[in-house]
Tab-separated table of C-alpha atoms and ligand atoms in Angstrom:
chain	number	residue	atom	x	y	z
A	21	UNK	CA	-31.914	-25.438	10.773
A	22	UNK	CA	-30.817	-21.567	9.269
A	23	UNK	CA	-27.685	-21.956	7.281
A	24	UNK	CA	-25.606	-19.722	8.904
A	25	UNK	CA	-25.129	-16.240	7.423
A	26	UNK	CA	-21.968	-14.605	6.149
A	27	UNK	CA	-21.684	-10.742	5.657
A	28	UNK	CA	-19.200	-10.189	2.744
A	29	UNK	CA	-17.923	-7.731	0.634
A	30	UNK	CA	-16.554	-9.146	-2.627
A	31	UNK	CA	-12.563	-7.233	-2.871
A	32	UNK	CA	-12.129	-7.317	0.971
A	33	UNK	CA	-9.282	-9.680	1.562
A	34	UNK	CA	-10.556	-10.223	4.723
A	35	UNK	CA	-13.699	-11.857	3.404
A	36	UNK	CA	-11.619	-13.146	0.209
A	37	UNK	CA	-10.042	-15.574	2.794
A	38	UNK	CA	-12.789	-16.331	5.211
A	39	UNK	CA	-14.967	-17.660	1.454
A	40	UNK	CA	-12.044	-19.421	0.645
A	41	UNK	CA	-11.990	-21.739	3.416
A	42	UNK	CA	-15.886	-21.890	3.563
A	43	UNK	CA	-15.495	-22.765	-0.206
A	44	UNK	CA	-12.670	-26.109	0.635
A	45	UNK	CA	-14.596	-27.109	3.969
A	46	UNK	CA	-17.949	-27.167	1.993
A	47	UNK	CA	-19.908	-25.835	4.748
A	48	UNK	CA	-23.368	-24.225	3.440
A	49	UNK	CA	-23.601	-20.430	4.371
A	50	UNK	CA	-26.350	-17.560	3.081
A	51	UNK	CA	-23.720	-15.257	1.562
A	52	UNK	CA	-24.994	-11.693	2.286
A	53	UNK	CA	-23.043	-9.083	-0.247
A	54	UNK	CA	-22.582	-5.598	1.105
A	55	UNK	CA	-21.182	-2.426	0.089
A	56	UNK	CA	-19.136	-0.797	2.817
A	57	UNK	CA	-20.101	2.606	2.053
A	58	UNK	CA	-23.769	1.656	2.957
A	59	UNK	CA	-23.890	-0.711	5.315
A	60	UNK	CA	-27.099	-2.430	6.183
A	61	UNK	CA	-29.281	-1.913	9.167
A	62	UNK	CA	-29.339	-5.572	9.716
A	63	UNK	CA	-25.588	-5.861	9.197
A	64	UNK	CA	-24.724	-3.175	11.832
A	65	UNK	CA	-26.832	-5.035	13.938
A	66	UNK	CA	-24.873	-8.254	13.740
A	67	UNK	CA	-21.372	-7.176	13.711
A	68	UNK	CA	-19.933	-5.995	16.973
A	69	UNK	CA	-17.043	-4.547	14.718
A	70	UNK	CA	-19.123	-3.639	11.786
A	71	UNK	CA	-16.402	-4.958	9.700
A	72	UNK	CA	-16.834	-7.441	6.705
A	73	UNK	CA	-16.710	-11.290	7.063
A	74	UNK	CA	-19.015	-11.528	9.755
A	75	UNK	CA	-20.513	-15.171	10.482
A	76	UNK	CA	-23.483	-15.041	12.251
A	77	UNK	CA	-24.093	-19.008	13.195
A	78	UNK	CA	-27.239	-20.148	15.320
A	79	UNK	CA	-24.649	-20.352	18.858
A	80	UNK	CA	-22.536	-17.063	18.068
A	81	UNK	CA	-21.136	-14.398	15.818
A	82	UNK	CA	-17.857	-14.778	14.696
A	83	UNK	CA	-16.225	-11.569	13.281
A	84	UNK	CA	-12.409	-12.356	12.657
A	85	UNK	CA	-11.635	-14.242	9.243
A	86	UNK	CA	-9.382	-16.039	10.559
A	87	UNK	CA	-11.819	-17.657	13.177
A	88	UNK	CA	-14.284	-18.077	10.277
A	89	UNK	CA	-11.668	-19.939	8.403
A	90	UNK	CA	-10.962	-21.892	11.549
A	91	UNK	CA	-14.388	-22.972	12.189
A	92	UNK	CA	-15.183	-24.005	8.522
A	93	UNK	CA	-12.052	-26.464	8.336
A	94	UNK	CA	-12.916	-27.494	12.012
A	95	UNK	CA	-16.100	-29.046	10.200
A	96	UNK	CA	-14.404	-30.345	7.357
A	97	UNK	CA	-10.819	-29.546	5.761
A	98	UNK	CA	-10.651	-32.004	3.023
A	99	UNK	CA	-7.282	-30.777	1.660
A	100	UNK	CA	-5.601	-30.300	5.329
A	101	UNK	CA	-5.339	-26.716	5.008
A	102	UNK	CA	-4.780	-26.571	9.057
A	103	UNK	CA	-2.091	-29.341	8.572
A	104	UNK	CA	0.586	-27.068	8.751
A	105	UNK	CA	4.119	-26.365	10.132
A	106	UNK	CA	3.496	-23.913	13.631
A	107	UNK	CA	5.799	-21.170	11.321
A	108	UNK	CA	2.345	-21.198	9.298
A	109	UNK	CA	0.978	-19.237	12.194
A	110	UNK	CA	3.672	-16.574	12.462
A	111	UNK	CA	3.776	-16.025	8.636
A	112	UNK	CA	-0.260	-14.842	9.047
A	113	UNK	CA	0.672	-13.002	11.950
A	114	UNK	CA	2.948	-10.872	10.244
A	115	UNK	CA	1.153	-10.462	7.196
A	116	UNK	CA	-2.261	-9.324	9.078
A	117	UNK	CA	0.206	-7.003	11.475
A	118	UNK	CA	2.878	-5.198	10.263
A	119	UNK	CA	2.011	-6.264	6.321
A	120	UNK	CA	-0.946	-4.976	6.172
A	121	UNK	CA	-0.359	-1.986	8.054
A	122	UNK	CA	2.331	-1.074	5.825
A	123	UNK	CA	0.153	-1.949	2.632
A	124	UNK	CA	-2.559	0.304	3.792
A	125	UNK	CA	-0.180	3.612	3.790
A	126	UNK	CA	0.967	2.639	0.604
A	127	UNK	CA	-2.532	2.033	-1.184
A	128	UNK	CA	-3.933	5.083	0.794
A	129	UNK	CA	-0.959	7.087	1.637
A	130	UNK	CA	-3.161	10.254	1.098
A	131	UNK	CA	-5.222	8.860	4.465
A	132	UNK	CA	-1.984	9.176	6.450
A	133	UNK	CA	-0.482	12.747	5.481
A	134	UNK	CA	1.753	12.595	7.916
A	135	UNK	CA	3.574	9.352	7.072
A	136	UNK	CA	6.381	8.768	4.908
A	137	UNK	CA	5.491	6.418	2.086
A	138	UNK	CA	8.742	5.348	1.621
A	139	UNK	CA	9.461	3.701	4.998
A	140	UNK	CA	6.442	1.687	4.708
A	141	UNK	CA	6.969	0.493	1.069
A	142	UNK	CA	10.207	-0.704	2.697
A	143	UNK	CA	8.536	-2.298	5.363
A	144	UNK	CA	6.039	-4.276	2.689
A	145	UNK	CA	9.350	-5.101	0.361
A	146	UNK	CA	11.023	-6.736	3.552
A	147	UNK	CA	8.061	-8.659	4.287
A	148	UNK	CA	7.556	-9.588	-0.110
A	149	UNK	CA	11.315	-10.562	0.432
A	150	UNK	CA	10.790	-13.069	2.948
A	151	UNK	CA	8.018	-14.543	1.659
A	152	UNK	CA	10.110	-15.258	-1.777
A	153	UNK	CA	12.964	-16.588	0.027
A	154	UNK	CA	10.513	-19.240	1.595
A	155	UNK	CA	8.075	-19.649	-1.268
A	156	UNK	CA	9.077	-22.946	-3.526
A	157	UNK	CA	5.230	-23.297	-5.204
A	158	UNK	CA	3.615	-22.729	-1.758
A	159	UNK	CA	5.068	-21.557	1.664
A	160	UNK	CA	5.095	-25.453	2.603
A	161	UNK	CA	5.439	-28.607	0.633
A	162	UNK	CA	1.435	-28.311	-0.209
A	163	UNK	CA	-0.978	-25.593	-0.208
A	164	UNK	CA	-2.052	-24.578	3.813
A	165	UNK	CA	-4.030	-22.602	5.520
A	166	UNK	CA	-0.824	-20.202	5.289
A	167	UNK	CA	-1.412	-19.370	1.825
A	168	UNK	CA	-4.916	-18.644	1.783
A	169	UNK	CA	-5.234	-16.484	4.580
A	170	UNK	CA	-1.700	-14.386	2.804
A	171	UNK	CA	-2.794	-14.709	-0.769
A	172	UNK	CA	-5.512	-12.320	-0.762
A	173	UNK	CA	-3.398	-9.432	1.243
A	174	UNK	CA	-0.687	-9.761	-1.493
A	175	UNK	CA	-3.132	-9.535	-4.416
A	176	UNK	CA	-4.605	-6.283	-2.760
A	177	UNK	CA	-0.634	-4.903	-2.574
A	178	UNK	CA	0.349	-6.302	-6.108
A	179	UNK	CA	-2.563	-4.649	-7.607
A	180	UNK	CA	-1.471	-1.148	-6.055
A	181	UNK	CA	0.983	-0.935	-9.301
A	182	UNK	CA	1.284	-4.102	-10.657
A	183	UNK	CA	3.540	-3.597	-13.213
A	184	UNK	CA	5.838	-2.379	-10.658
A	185	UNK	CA	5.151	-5.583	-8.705
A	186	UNK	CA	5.810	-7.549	-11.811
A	187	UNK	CA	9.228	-5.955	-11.972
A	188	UNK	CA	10.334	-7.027	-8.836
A	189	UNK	CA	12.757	-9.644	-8.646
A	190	UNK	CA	10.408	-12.190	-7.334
A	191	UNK	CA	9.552	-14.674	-9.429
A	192	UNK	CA	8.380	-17.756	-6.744
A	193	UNK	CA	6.098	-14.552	-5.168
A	194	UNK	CA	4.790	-13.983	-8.427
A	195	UNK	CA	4.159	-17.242	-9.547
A	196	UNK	CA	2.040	-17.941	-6.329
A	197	UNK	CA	0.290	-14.897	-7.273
A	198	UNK	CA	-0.177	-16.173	-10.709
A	199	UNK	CA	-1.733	-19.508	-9.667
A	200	UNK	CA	-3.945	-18.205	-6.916
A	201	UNK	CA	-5.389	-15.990	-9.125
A	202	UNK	CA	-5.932	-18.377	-11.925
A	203	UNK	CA	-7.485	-21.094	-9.863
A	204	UNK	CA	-10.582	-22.663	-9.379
A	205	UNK	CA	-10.628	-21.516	-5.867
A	206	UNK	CA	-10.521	-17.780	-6.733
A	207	UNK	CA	-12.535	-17.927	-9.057
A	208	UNK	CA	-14.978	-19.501	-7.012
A	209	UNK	CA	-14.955	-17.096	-4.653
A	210	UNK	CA	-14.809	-13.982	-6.581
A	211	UNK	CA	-18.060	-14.014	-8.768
A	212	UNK	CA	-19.758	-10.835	-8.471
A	213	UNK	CA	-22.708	-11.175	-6.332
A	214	UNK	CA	-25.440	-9.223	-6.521
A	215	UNK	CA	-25.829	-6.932	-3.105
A	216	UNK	CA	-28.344	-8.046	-0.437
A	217	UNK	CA	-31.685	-6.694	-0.278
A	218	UNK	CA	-33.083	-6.231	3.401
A	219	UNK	CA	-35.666	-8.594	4.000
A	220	UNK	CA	-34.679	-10.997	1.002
A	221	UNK	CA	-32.341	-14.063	1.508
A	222	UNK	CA	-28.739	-14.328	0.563
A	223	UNK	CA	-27.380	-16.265	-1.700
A	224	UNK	CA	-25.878	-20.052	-1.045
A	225	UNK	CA	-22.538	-20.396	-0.844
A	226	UNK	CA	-20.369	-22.073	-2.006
B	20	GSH	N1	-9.877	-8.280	11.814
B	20	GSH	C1	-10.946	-8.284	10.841
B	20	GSH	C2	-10.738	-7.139	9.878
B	20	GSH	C3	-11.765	-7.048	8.799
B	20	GSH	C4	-11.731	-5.697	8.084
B	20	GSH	O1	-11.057	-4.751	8.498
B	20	GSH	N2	-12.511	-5.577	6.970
B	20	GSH	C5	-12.636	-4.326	6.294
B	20	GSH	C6	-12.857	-4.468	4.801
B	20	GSH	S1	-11.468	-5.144	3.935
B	20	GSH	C7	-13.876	-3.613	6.788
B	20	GSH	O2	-14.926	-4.216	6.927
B	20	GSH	N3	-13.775	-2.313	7.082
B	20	GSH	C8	-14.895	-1.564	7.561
B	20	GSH	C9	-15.188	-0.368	6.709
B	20	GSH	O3	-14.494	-0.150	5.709
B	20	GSH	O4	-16.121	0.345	7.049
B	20	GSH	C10	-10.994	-9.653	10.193
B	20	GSH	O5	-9.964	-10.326	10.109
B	20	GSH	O6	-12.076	-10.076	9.768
């Protein structure tokens, strides 16, 4: 039987999250590395969206991280990640909505010219706020699958200007930043792999 394949791109928080959950569940996957300025033949060819993770599996593709973290834990979530409070849900809903919109006109505010930078650093803060006023060391009383599908989205922001994230007067926010990034898990998931070559196989993950 094929171990299923996984298009990645190493920074994309997208596929940050989707290897983190592959990573807890255990699941064997052929990890293909792109670059997104170059995208395979055979990637293009997979993903309906042509977006990075894509998990091609024998019965379908499945091209939303948060399905692929879904149907890794599905097989096998040894630390309960989808054990979590239903508010779990609406935190990644805002985050992957109105966070992220509002983090990509900050990163790349020279992509929207017509926007005011401002009003969308606002909207990020309010959302940063939030999340410190409900952080203690995790969002719940244990790491979920909450936390991993945010984490990645708020590295990507911090590291916009970092010391001015560092400034801000969020200390539980920054802390969870800290550990993320210092853990095994990230670690794990953020070696740099080598980029696929067409008609060689990926690598196995985790
Ligand atoms: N909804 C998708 C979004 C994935 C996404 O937008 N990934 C970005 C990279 S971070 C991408 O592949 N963009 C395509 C490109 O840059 O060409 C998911 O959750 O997997």
């Amino acid at each position: 039987m094929p171990r299923p394949v996984l298009w990645s791109f190493r920074r994309c928080p997208y596929a940050i999250r989707a290897r983190l959950a592959i990573r807890c569940s255990g699941v064997p996957v052929e990890l293909r590395e792109i670059v997104l300025r170059d995208k395979p033949p055979a990637f293009l060819a997979a993903s309906p969206s042509a977006t990075v993770p894509c998990l091609v599996t024998p019965e379908r593709v499945i091209d939303e991280s948060l399905d692929i973290m879904h149907w890794a834990l599905r097989q096998n979530d040894p630390e309960a990640w989808r054990d979590m409070p239903p508010e779990g849900a609406d935190w990644i809903t805002r985050c992957d909505g109105p966070f992220k919109h509002a983090l990509d006109r900050v990163k790349y505010a020279s992509r929207y010219p017509q926007d005011d930078p401002a009003q969308h650093l606002a909207a990020a803060r309010a959302f940063l706020t939030d999340l410190e006023a409900q952080l203690d060391l995790w969002l719940f009383d244990r790491p979920t699958l909450a936390d991993m599908a945010i984490l990645p989205f708020i590295r990507q922001f911090a590291h916009i200007d970092k010391p001015w994230f560092d400034a801000q007067p969020w200390p539980h926010l920054q802390g969870w930043l800290a550990r993320f990034m210092a853990s095994n898990a990230f670690a794990a998931v953020m070696p740099k792999f080598p980029r696929w070559q067409e008609g060689q196989p990926g690598l196995s993950f985790p």
